[in-house]
Amino acid sequence: MKFGYFDDKQREYVITDPKTPYPWINYLGNEDFFSLISNTAGGYTFYKDAKFRRLTRYRYNNVPTDAGGRYFYIKDGDTAWSPGWKPMKTQLDKYECRHGMNYTSIEGVKDGVSAKALFFVPLKTWAEVQKLTLTNNSNEVKKLKIFSFTEWALWNAAADMENFQRNFSTGEVEIEDSVLYHKTEYKERRNHYAYYSVNAPIQGFDTDRETFFGLYNGFHEPQVVEAGKPGMSIAHGWSPIASHYFEVELKPGEAKDYVFVLGYVENKDEEKWESKNIINKTKAKETIAKFNTVEKVDTALAELRMYWDNLLSIYRVDSGEEKLDRMVNIWNQYQCMITFCFSRSASYFESGIGRGMGFRDSNQDLIGFVHQIPERARERIIDIASTQFPDGGCYHQYQPLTKKGNNDIGGGFNDDPMWLILGTTSYIKETGDFSILDEMVPFDNDMSIARTLFDHLSVSFDHVINNLGPHGLPLIGRADWNDCLNLNCFSNDPNESYQTTENQSKGSKAESLMIAGLFVVYGNDFIKLCKRVGNKAEAKRCQKHVDEMVAAVKKHGWDGEWFLRAYDYFGNKIGSNENEEGKIFIESNGWCSMAGIGKEEGLIEKALDSVKERLDCEHGIVLNNPAFTKYYIEYGEISSYPPGYKENAGIFCHNNPWIMIGETVIGRGDEAWEYFKKICPSYLEDVSELHRTEPYVYSQMIAGKDAFKPGEAKNSWLTGTASWNFYTITQYILGIQPDYDGLKIEPCIPKDWKGFNVTRKFRGATYKIKVINENAVCKGVSKVIIDGKEHSSNILPIFADGNTHTVEIVM
Ligand code: GLC
Ligand code: GLC
């Protein structure tokens, strides 16, 4: 069952039923100022950091769901309604929500009146702009009463939900003309305030929540709307809100537009005040003036659309598969931008409070983003590397506002360092900017112990080899990529964090085959980089360690039919046929296959066959099998989840691509493609009632075959799934790979594909690539023709001439 449809031409998903199986959301803003917005206008707004600079309030996991947002209440005679159906939930004559690239528009129609609200954050602007268009399509004059509504959060989203003995007394507002200002804590340590304006005279307002709703009423029954007149309240403490009130008269056929600006201002200390207790409003007024007419707003939206035209013109596929093309050309790239901006902080499943930017997550996010805005990727790499420790270990997370490592979580996740090599080499392959390697980058944000980024990569590599266990395999530390494989945790106290507790780690023998595979993949990548920059000594030194790791995996990491997953604290096998539960895992089989370990001996083929036999199901590849049915104290959180969910045999969409890439290593394009389609959201649109999350973005997890409800997804948007699937489809299946000295072409596709076309902008030229597969093979390039001439390798040269070059690839 579907709840809408894709409008590829507009690059929009159009929702036609407000009661989607879960709120289907979108993100506004892509640099400093952000909003989350659901298909019924729920969500919230923040500046840079969803924890420390929360502008508006939202209530997670509430009754009903999706509580809090930017709402309009329209009163037409005795009927009150909202264009997004919620919060009034008055039955609408028509409802349509269009989620586009960083904008959303929601239209409701009731009794001949259409209210269409457009929401977006203009480029380089610290504000959400809202354009409300009211149209009278009836034959009579309409007299409407309009109430806007947003509720302020008192900045720190965590304290906002906890510390009511203080919060209920601190709230402060100011009102001037049609602008409602929120200035809580401005007089002491804060240099910022927020505001909500409308570009028309108002006949009233409210800034106190209780006056607006009534103490015992919900969002759907504000007492001022019921009464048809504003309360003119001025908040003193309790819960400040911002609500404009104005009256509109519309003749038959007439339409009127109103522009609202919900913004954020920072002032220097000496410029904070206009006069005693009156805030300096200069900057707010400047922003409001930039958007005070419909023309200005429309121009800003056109600029935003153009910005996306550009970004999405860098990689375009024309495969003949509509569902594939819309993911690659639009939605998957869009999701990559969003995950790059937020890491795992703010979604409808991440509260924006618990987590900052992840070290491993952000590096992986780069591989889906780097072609879009390489300068921002460069800055991100430096920020991430700056939170590394001198021994190569690193803070697991950092806060975007301060860019400092997060002390509550600390470090000790032994896969973390290797991801920095992935992030950095991906950036250089895309841009050719080797100068990044010479940047002086601090350790733990301390510039006095800075070293070059190249040295950071060296210590990342060394962190693995300096932390090997009894089998010569990498010690796992707190966990590897799988946050829930906590082999040194041994927790029987529900008040302890699985992630940060190590009750028993001294003398641990817990080793990870996932890190082993990861180390071989990015160790080889690092060696290639060393050679490319002429550092033969480092290449040679590292080669020895990589070779030893390969040998150790073959000797101690092969279980007969697949790769082991790990050794536990005591040195017992995990992910072995000997185990009763958790006999086989996806991660080690993915990474060791990607690393090509034992390819000659047929190990990869065997391992991937075992994955197919034991882990694959209708909805994707589960993480482990059999699922754990009881708590294993020596394994940690993984066995805390019910079977089929999350890391315990859920379909973790993030790691399915590792198996797809593994399949391409041995040339099995049909298998890779089948796996791709199973989890690709556009292919799941028809089963939206089962899948539940948005059909235009990936979710972190789909319940696996052992779950109560297999196929049900959770945790959409912020997941490494976005970048890994984009990376896999574009670079390994379609096979267009940026490399240091050119664009390498190595597709691995289903046999029955006749071919496909890709346009790729790369290092200052456009490559129009036509892949022809008349021989019905999966892999292998037999002929390369560039601009009519045969070329001897499958690496297309760098032209950097601003021109378009036609390329024909015969498989
Ligand atoms: C979450 C985390 C990621 C981790 C994964 C597996 O998605 O963000 O860092 O690797 O779970 O546990
Ligand atoms: C765990 C989750 C995992 C996440 C981790 C970090 O509970 O299962 O996916 O990465 O927490 O917060």
PDB file of N, CA, C and O in Angstrom, residues 500-526:
ATOM      1  N   THR A 500      30.162   2.136  27.388  1.00  0.00           N
ATOM      2  CA  THR A 500      31.320   2.754  28.036  1.00  0.00           C
ATOM      3  C   THR A 500      31.846   1.967  29.232  1.00  0.00           C
ATOM      4  O   THR A 500      32.836   2.342  29.825  1.00  0.00           O
ATOM      5  N   THR A 501      31.170   0.886  29.568  1.00  0.00           N
ATOM      6  CA  THR A 501      31.615   0.136  30.743  1.00  0.00           C
ATOM      7  C   THR A 501      32.568  -0.992  30.346  1.00  0.00           C
ATOM      8  O   THR A 501      32.298  -1.736  29.410  1.00  0.00           O
ATOM      9  N   GLU A 502      33.680  -1.068  31.032  1.00  0.00           N
ATOM     10  CA  GLU A 502      34.571  -2.221  30.860  1.00  0.00           C
ATOM     11  C   GLU A 502      34.826  -2.786  32.238  1.00  0.00           C
ATOM     12  O   GLU A 502      35.720  -2.343  32.951  1.00  0.00           O
ATOM     13  N   ASN A 503      34.000  -3.750  32.640  1.00  0.00           N
ATOM     14  CA  ASN A 503      34.189  -4.318  33.976  1.00  0.00           C
ATOM     15  C   ASN A 503      35.355  -5.273  34.013  1.00  0.00           C
ATOM     16  O   ASN A 503      35.875  -5.606  35.062  1.00  0.00           O
ATOM     17  N   GLN A 504      35.718  -5.756  32.844  1.00  0.00           N
ATOM     18  CA  GLN A 504      36.750  -6.767  32.797  1.00  0.00           C
ATOM     19  C   GLN A 504      37.485  -6.589  31.479  1.00  0.00           C
ATOM     20  O   GLN A 504      37.044  -7.093  30.460  1.00  0.00           O
ATOM     21  N   SER A 505      38.574  -5.839  31.483  1.00  0.00           N
ATOM     22  CA  SER A 505      39.257  -5.677  30.209  1.00  0.00           C
ATOM     23  C   SER A 505      40.750  -5.956  30.328  1.00  0.00           C
ATOM     24  O   SER A 505      41.416  -6.234  29.344  1.00  0.00           O
ATOM     25  N   LYS A 506      41.235  -5.957  31.551  1.00  0.00           N
ATOM     26  CA  LYS A 506      42.664  -6.260  31.722  1.00  0.00           C
ATOM     27  C   LYS A 506      42.914  -7.705  31.340  1.00  0.00           C
ATOM     28  O   LYS A 506      42.171  -8.598  31.740  1.00  0.00           O
ATOM     29  N   GLY A 507      43.925  -7.920  30.524  1.00  0.00           N
ATOM     30  CA  GLY A 507      44.251  -9.283  30.125  1.00  0.00           C
ATOM     31  C   GLY A 507      43.256  -9.869  29.150  1.00  0.00           C
ATOM     32  O   GLY A 507      43.203 -11.080  28.940  1.00  0.00           O
ATOM     33  N   SER A 508      42.451  -9.019  28.539  1.00  0.00           N
ATOM     34  CA  SER A 508      41.427  -9.526  27.628  1.00  0.00           C
ATOM     35  C   SER A 508      42.034 -10.147  26.376  1.00  0.00           C
ATOM     36  O   SER A 508      43.021  -9.660  25.835  1.00  0.00           O
ATOM     37  N   LYS A 509      41.408 -11.218  25.922  1.00  0.00           N
ATOM     38  CA  LYS A 509      41.836 -11.839  24.662  1.00  0.00           C
ATOM     39  C   LYS A 509      40.828 -11.553  23.560  1.00  0.00           C
ATOM     40  O   LYS A 509      40.825 -12.239  22.533  1.00  0.00           O
ATOM     41  N   ALA A 510      39.941 -10.567  23.786  1.00  0.00           N
ATOM     42  CA  ALA A 510      38.861 -10.334  22.824  1.00  0.00           C
ATOM     43  C   ALA A 510      39.374  -9.670  21.543  1.00  0.00           C
ATOM     44  O   ALA A 510      39.821  -8.526  21.556  1.00  0.00           O
ATOM     45  N   GLU A 511      39.306 -10.404  20.442  1.00  0.00           N
ATOM     46  CA  GLU A 511      39.834  -9.944  19.152  1.00  0.00           C
ATOM     47  C   GLU A 511      38.702  -9.881  18.130  1.00  0.00           C
ATOM     48  O   GLU A 511      37.749 -10.644  18.199  1.00  0.00           O
ATOM     49  N   SER A 512      38.858  -9.001  17.157  1.00  0.00           N
ATOM     50  CA  SER A 512      37.802  -8.803  16.168  1.00  0.00           C
ATOM     51  C   SER A 512      38.274  -9.105  14.747  1.00  0.00           C
ATOM     52  O   SER A 512      39.245  -8.536  14.268  1.00  0.00           O
ATOM     53  N   LEU A 513      37.533 -10.004  14.092  1.00  0.00           N
ATOM     54  CA  LEU A 513      37.820 -10.280  12.683  1.00  0.00           C
ATOM     55  C   LEU A 513      37.281  -9.188  11.788  1.00  0.00           C
ATOM     56  O   LEU A 513      37.720  -9.028  10.651  1.00  0.00           O
ATOM     57  N   MET A 514      36.300  -8.431  12.314  1.00  0.00           N
ATOM     58  CA  MET A 514      35.813  -7.308  11.526  1.00  0.00           C
ATOM     59  C   MET A 514      36.927  -6.268  11.386  1.00  0.00           C
ATOM     60  O   MET A 514      37.193  -5.765  10.288  1.00  0.00           O
ATOM     61  N   ILE A 515      37.579  -5.952  12.503  1.00  0.00           N
ATOM     62  CA  ILE A 515      38.671  -4.975  12.415  1.00  0.00           C
ATOM     63  C   ILE A 515      39.809  -5.540  11.562  1.00  0.00           C
ATOM     64  O   ILE A 515      40.458  -4.810  10.817  1.00  0.00           O
ATOM     65  N   ALA A 516      40.013  -6.835  11.640  1.00  0.00           N
ATOM     66  CA  ALA A 516      41.084  -7.439  10.828  1.00  0.00           C
ATOM     67  C   ALA A 516      40.825  -7.169   9.341  1.00  0.00           C
ATOM     68  O   ALA A 516      41.715  -6.706   8.613  1.00  0.00           O
ATOM     69  N   GLY A 517      39.605  -7.433   8.892  1.00  0.00           N
ATOM     70  CA  GLY A 517      39.272  -7.188   7.483  1.00  0.00           C
ATOM     71  C   GLY A 517      39.371  -5.711   7.136  1.00  0.00           C
ATOM     72  O   GLY A 517      39.919  -5.322   6.109  1.00  0.00           O
ATOM     73  N   LEU A 518      38.849  -4.894   8.047  1.00  0.00           N
ATOM     74  CA  LEU A 518      38.893  -3.441   7.862  1.00  0.00           C
ATOM     75  C   LEU A 518      40.340  -2.967   7.723  1.00  0.00           C
ATOM     76  O   LEU A 518      40.671  -2.136   6.859  1.00  0.00           O
ATOM     77  N   PHE A 519      41.189  -3.533   8.558  1.00  0.00           N
ATOM     78  CA  PHE A 519      42.605  -3.150   8.557  1.00  0.00           C
ATOM     79  C   PHE A 519      43.270  -3.533   7.229  1.00  0.00           C
ATOM     80  O   PHE A 519      44.074  -2.780   6.691  1.00  0.00           O
ATOM     81  N   VAL A 520      42.914  -4.686   6.705  1.00  0.00           N
ATOM     82  CA  VAL A 520      43.530  -5.093   5.435  1.00  0.00           C
ATOM     83  C   VAL A 520      43.034  -4.179   4.307  1.00  0.00           C
ATOM     84  O   VAL A 520      43.812  -3.720   3.475  1.00  0.00           O
ATOM     85  N   VAL A 521      41.730  -3.862   4.309  1.00  0.00           N
ATOM     86  CA  VAL A 521      41.200  -2.997   3.248  1.00  0.00           C
ATOM     87  C   VAL A 521      41.855  -1.619   3.306  1.00  0.00           C
ATOM     88  O   VAL A 521      42.424  -1.140   2.323  1.00  0.00           O
ATOM     89  N   TYR A 522      41.792  -0.964   4.468  1.00  0.00           N
ATOM     90  CA  TYR A 522      42.309   0.410   4.525  1.00  0.00           C
ATOM     91  C   TYR A 522      43.803   0.481   4.772  1.00  0.00           C
ATOM     92  O   TYR A 522      44.431   1.503   4.506  1.00  0.00           O
ATOM     93  N   GLY A 523      44.380  -0.630   5.257  1.00  0.00           N
ATOM     94  CA  GLY A 523      45.846  -0.723   5.298  1.00  0.00           C
ATOM     95  C   GLY A 523      46.375  -0.697   3.874  1.00  0.00           C
ATOM     96  O   GLY A 523      47.292   0.060   3.530  1.00  0.00           O
ATOM     97  N   ASN A 524      45.785  -1.511   3.007  1.00  0.00           N
ATOM     98  CA  ASN A 524      46.199  -1.516   1.589  1.00  0.00           C
ATOM     99  C   ASN A 524      45.981  -0.153   0.938  1.00  0.00           C
ATOM    100  O   ASN A 524      46.790   0.299   0.133  1.00  0.00           O
ATOM    101  N   ASP A 525      44.882   0.475   1.331  1.00  0.00           N
ATOM    102  CA  ASP A 525      44.580   1.790   0.791  1.00  0.00           C
ATOM    103  C   ASP A 525      45.673   2.787   1.213  1.00  0.00           C
ATOM    104  O   ASP A 525      46.121   3.621   0.420  1.00  0.00           O
ATOM    105  N   PHE A 526      46.087   2.671   2.461  1.00  0.00           N
ATOM    106  CA  PHE A 526      47.127   3.565   2.988  1.00  0.00           C
ATOM    107  C   PHE A 526      48.468   3.303   2.277  1.00  0.00           C
ATOM    108  O   PHE A 526      49.189   4.238   1.922  1.00  0.00           O
TER     109      PHE A 526
END
